[in-house]
C-alpha positions as a Python dict, from the first residue, in 0.01 Angstrom:
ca = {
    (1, 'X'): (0, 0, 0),
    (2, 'X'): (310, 128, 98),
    (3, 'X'): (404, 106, 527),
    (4, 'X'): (456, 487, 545),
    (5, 'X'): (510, 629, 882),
    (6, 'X'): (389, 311, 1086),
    (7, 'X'): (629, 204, 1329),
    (8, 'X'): (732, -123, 1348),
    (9, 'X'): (650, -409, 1592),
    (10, 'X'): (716, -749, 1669),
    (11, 'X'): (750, -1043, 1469),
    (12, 'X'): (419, -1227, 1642),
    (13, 'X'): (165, -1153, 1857),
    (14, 'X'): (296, -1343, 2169),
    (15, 'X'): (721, -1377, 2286),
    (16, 'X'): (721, -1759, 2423),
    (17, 'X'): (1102, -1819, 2475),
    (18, 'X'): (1406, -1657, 2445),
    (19, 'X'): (1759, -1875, 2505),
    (20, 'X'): (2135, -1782, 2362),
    (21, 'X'): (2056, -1989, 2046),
    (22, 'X'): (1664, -1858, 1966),
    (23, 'X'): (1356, -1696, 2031),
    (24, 'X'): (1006, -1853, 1996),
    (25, 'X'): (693, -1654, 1921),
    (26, 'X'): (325, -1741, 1841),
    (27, 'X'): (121, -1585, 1553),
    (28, 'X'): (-226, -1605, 1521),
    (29, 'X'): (-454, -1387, 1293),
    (30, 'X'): (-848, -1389, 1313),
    (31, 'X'): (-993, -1328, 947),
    (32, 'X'): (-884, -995, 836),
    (33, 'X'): (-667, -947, 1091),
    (34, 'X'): (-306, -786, 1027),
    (35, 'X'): (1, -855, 1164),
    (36, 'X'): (243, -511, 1275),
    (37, 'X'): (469, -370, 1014),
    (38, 'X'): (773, -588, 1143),
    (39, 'X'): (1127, -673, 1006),
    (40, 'X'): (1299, -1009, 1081),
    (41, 'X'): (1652, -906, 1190),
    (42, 'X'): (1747, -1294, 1224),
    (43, 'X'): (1688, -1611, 1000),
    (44, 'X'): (1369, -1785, 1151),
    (45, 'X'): (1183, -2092, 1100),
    (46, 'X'): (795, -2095, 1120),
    (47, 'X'): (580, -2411, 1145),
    (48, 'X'): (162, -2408, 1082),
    (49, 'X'): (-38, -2529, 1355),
    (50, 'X'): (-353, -2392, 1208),
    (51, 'X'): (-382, -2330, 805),
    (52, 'X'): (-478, -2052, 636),
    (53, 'X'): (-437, -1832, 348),
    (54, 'X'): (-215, -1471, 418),
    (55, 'X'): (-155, -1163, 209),
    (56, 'X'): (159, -1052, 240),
    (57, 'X'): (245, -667, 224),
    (58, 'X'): (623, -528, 153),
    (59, 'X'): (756, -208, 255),
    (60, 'X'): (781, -57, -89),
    (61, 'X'): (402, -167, -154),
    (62, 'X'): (455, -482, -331),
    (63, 'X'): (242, -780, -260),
    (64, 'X'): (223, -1149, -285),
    (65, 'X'): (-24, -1465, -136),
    (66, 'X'): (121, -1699, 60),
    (67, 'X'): (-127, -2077, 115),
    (68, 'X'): (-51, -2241, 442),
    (69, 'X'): (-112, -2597, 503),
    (70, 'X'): (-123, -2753, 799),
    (71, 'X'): (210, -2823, 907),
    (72, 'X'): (412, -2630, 664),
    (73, 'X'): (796, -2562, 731),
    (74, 'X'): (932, -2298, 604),
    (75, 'X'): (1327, -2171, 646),
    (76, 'X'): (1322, -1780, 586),
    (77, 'X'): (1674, -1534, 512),
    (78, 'X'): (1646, -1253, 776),
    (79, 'X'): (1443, -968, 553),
    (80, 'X'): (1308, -615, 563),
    (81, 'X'): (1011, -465, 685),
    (82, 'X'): (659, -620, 599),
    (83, 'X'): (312, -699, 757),
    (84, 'X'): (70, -992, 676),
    (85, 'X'): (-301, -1002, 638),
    (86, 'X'): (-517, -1303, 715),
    (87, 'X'): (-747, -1333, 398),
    (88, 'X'): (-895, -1636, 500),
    (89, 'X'): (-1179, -1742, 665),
    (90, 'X'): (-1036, -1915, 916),
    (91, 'X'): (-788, -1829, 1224),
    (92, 'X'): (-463, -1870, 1090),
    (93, 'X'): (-162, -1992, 1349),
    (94, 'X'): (206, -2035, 1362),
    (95, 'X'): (525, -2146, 1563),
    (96, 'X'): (807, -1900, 1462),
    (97, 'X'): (1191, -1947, 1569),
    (98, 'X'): (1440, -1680, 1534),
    (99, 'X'): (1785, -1819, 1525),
    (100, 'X'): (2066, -1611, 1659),
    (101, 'X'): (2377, -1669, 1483),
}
């Protein structure tokens, strides 16, 4: 489904750090919990600390599935507005680093 009028948020549920080079955040989603309608301004790095399986939800309405083992390192281009979806059944959990250019 499309975002619509929802306003945006932050990135994570929980700011950590913020330095001249990055900002850390935490994520964590209970089953079937969302994330807010966010957009990632800066090129970030996110790191599993607990696995799971999210459903990811663009701004125009397109979706995709994204699996999540443990550990997982992902590098991600800054990108437009979108909100994830734990499908699991399971708490899912990540590190996140923004890194200012």
């Amino acid at each position: 489904m499309p975002r619509g009028d929802e306003p945006l948020g932050p990135v994570a549920n929980q700011f950590l750090f913020e330095n001249d080079r990055l900002k850390m955040w935490h994520l964590e989603l209970q089953p079937g919990e969302s994330s807010d309608w966010h957009v990632h301004d800066l090129d970030y790095v996110t790191v599993v600390v607990e696995p799971g399986k999210l459903l990811r939800e663009w701004e125009d309405g397109s979706t995709d599935e994204l699996e999540n083992p443990l550990g997982h390192v992902n590098f991600t281009r800054k990108h437009g507005a979108h909100r994830v979806t734990n499908i699991g059944t399971t708490s899912y959990r990540n590190a996140l680093a923004e890194l200012k250019e």
